[in-house]
PDB file of C-alpha atoms in Angstrom:
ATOM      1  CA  UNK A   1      66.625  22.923 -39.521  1.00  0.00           C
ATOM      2  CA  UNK A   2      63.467  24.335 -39.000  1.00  0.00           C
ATOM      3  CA  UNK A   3      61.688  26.778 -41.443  1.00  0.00           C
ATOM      4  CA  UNK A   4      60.353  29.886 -40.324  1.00  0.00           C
ATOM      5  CA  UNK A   5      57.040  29.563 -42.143  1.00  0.00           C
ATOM      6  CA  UNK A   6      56.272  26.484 -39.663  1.00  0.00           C
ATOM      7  CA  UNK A   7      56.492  29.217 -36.656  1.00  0.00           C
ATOM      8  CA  UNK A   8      54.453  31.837 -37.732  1.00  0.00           C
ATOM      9  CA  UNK A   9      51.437  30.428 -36.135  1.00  0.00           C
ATOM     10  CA  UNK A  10      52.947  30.693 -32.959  1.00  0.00           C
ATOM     11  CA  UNK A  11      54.245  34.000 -33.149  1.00  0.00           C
ATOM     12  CA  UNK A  12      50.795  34.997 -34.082  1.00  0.00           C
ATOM     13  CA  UNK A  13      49.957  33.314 -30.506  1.00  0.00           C
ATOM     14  CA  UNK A  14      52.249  35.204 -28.920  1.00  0.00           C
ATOM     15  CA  UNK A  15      51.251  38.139 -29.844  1.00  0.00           C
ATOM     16  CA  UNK A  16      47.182  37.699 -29.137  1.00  0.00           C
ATOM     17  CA  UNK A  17      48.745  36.589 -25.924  1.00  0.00           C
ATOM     18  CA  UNK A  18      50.970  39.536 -25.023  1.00  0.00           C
ATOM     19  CA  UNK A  19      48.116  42.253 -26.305  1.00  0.00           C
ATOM     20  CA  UNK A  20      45.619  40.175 -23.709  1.00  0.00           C
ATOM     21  CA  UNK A  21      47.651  40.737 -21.026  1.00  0.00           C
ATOM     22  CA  UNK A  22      48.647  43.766 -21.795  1.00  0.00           C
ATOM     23  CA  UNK A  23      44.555  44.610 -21.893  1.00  0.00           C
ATOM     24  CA  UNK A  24      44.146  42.872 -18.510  1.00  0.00           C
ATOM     25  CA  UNK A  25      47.048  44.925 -16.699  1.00  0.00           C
ATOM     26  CA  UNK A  26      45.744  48.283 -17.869  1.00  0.00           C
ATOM     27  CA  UNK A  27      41.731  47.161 -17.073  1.00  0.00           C
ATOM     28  CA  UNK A  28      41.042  47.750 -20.552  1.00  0.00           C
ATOM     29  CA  UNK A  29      40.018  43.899 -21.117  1.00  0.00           C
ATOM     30  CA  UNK A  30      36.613  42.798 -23.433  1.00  0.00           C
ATOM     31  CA  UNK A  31      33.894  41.372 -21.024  1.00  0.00           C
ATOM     32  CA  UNK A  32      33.468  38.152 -23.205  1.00  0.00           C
ATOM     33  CA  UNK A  33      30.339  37.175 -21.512  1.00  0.00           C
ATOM     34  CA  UNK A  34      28.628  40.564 -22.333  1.00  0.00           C
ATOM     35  CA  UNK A  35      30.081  40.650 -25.977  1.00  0.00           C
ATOM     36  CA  UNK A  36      31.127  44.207 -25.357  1.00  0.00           C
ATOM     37  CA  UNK A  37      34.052  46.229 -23.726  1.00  0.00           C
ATOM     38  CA  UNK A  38      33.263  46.697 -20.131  1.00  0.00           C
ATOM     39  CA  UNK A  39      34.531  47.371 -16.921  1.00  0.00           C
ATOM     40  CA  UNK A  40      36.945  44.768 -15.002  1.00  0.00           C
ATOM     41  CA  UNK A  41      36.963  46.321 -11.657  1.00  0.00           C
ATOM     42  CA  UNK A  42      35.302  48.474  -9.118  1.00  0.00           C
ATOM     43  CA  UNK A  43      34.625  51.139  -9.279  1.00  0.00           C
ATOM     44  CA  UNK A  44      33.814  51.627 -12.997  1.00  0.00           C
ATOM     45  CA  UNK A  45      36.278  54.157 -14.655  1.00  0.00           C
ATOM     46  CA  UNK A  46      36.663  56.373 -17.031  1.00  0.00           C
ATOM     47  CA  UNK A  47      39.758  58.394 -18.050  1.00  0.00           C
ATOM     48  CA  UNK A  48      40.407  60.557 -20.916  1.00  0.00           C
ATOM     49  CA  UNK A  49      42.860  63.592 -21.726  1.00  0.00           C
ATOM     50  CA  UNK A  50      43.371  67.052 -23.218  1.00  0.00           C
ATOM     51  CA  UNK A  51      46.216  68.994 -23.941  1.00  0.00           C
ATOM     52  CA  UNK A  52      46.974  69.684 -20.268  1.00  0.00           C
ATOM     53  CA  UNK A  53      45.164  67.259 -17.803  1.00  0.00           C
ATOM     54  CA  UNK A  54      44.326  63.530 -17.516  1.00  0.00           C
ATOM     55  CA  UNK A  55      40.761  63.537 -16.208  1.00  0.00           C
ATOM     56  CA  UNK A  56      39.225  60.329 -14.334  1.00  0.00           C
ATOM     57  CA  UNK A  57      35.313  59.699 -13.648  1.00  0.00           C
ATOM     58  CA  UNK A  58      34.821  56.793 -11.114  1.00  0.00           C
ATOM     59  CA  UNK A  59      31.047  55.761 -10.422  1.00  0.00           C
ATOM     60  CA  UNK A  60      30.125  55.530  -7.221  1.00  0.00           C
ATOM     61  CA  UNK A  61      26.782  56.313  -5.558  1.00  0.00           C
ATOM     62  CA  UNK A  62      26.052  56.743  -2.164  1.00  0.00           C
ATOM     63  CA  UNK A  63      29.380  57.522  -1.103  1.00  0.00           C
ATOM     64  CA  UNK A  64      31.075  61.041   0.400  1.00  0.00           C
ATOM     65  CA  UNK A  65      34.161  62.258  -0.135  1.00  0.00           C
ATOM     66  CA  UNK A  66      34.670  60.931   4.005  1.00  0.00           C
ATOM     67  CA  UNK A  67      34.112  57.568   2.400  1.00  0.00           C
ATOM     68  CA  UNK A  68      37.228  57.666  -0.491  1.00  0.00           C
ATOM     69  CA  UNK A  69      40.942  57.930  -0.490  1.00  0.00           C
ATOM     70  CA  UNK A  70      42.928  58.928  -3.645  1.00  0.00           C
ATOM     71  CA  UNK A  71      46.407  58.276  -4.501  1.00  0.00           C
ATOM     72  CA  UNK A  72      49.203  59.277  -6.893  1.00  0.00           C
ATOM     73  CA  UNK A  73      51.749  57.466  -7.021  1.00  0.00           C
ATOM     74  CA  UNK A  74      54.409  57.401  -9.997  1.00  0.00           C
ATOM     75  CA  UNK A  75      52.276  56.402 -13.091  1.00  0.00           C
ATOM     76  CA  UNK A  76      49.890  54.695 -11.067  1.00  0.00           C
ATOM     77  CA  UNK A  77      46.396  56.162  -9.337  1.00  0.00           C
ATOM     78  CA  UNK A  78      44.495  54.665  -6.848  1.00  0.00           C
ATOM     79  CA  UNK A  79      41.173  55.077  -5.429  1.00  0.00           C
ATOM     80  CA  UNK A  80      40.211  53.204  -2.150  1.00  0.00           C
ATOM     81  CA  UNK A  81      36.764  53.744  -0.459  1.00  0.00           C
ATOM     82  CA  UNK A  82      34.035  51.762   1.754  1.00  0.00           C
ATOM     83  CA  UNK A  83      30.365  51.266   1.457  1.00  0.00           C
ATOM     84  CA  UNK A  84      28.949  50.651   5.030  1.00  0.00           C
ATOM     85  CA  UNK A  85      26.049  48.476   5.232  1.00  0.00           C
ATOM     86  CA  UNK A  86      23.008  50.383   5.989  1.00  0.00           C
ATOM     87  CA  UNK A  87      20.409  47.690   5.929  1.00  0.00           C
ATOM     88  CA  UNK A  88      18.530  47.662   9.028  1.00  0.00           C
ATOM     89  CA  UNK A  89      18.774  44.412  11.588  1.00  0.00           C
ATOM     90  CA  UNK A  90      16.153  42.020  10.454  1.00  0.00           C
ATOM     91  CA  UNK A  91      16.689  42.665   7.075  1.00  0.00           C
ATOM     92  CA  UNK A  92      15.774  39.877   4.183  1.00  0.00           C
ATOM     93  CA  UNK A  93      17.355  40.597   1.213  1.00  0.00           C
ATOM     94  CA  UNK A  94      15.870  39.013  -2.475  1.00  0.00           C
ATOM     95  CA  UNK A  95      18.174  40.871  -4.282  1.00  0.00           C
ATOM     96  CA  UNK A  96      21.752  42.774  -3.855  1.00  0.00           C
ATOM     97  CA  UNK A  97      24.284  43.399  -6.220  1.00  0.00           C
ATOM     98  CA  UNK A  98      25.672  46.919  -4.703  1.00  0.00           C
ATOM     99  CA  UNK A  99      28.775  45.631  -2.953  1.00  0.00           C
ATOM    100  CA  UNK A 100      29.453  47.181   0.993  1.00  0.00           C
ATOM    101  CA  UNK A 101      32.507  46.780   2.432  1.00  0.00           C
ATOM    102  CA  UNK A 102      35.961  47.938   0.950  1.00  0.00           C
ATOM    103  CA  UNK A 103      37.721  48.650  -2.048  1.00  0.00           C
ATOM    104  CA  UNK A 104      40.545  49.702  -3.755  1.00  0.00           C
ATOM    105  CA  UNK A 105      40.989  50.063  -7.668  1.00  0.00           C
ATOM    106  CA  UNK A 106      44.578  50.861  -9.384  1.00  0.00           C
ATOM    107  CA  UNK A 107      44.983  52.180 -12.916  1.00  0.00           C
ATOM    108  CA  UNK A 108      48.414  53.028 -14.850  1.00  0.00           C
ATOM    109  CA  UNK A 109      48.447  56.382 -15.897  1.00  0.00           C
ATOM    110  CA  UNK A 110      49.039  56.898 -19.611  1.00  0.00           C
ATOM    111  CA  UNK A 111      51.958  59.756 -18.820  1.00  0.00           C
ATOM    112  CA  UNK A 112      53.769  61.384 -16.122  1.00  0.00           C
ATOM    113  CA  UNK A 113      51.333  63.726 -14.065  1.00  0.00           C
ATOM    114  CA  UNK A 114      51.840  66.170 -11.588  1.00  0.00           C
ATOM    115  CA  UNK A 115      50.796  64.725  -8.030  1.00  0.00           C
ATOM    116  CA  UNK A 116      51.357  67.794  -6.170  1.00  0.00           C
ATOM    117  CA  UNK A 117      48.295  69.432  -8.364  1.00  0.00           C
ATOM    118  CA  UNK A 118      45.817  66.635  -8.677  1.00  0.00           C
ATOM    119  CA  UNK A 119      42.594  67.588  -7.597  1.00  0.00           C
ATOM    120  CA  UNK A 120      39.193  65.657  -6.792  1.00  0.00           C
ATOM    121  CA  UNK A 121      35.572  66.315  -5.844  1.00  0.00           C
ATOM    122  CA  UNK A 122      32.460  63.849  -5.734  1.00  0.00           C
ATOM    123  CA  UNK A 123      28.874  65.397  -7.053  1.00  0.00           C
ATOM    124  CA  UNK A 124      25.762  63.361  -7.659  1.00  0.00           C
ATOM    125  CA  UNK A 125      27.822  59.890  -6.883  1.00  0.00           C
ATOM    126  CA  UNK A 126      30.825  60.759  -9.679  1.00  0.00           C
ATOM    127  CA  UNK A 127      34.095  61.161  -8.478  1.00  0.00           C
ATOM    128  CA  UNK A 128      36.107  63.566 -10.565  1.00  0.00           C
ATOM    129  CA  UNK A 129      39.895  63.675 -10.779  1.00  0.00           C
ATOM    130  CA  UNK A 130      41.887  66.300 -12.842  1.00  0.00           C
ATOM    131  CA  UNK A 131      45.639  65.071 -12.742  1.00  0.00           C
ATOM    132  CA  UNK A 132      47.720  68.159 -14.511  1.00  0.00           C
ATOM    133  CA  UNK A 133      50.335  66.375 -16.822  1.00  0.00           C
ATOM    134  CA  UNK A 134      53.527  66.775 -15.814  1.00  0.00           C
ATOM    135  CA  UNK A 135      55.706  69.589 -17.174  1.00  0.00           C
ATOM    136  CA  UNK A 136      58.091  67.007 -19.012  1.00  0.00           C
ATOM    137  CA  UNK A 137      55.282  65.617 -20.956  1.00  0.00           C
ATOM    138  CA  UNK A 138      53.862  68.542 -22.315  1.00  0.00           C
ATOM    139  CA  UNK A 139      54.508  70.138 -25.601  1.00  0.00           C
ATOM    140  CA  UNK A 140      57.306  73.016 -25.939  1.00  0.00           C
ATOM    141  CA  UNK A 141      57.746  75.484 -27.958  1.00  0.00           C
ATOM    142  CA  UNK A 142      60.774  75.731 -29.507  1.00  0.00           C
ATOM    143  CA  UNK A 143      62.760  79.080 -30.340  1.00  0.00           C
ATOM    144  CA  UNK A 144      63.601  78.956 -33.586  1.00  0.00           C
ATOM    145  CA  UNK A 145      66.705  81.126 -34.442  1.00  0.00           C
ATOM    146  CA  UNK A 146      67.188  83.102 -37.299  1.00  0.00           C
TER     147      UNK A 146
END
């Protein structure tokens, strides 16, 4: 028979393994290399809530609102987009780490939210989303009867 003791190692494994993942899926994994949380994707992301909305600030300069797409789809929102190259013909570059061409970026939402109310705008090269949360996630005050 085998003892449990002899397992717990493993289970510990698991677990660091499962939480990993888990961090990977929702883009919330540590950047090793730069010894701090960062980013995993494009564009960078940030989403927080209050007692009503989910709010989402996505970085991304030079672009217009003709240049981005934004989705809502079940718990999931996506941003798509495209940075044209501008450079003019002839061009030498020494040094280029703004991407052009296309992306797309997908988060999980943390709870239900209301697609048919989402709004967006894009000042000074930060996209703003406010996604209202959906009415069956939001707190309700209960009648109490006397």
């Amino acid at each position: 028979m085998f003892s449990r003791v002899r397992f717990e190692p493993l289970v510990g494994l698991r677990n660091e393994m499962d939480r990993l993942f888990d961090e990977f899926s929702r883009g919330t994994a540590p950047n090793r290399f730069a010894g701090r949380w960062a980013a995993t994707g494009f564009p960078a992301i940030n989403v927080w809530e209050d007692e009503r909305n989910l709010h989402a600030e996505a970085e991304l300069p030079g672009l217009t609102m003709n240049d981005l797409e934004v989705f809502v789809q079940g718990d999931e929102l996506t941003i798509k987009g495209r940075r044209d190259d501008a450079s003019p013909e002839g061009t030498t570059w020494h040094r280029r780490e703004r991407g052009v061409g296309e992306f797309s970026r997908v988060l999980r939402l943390p709870v239900a939210v209301n697609a048919e109310k989402v709004e967006a705008s894009l000042r000074d090269g930060v996209l703003a989303i406010t996604l209202p949360k959906a009415d069956s996630v939001l707190p309700r005050k209960i009648e109490v009867k006397g």
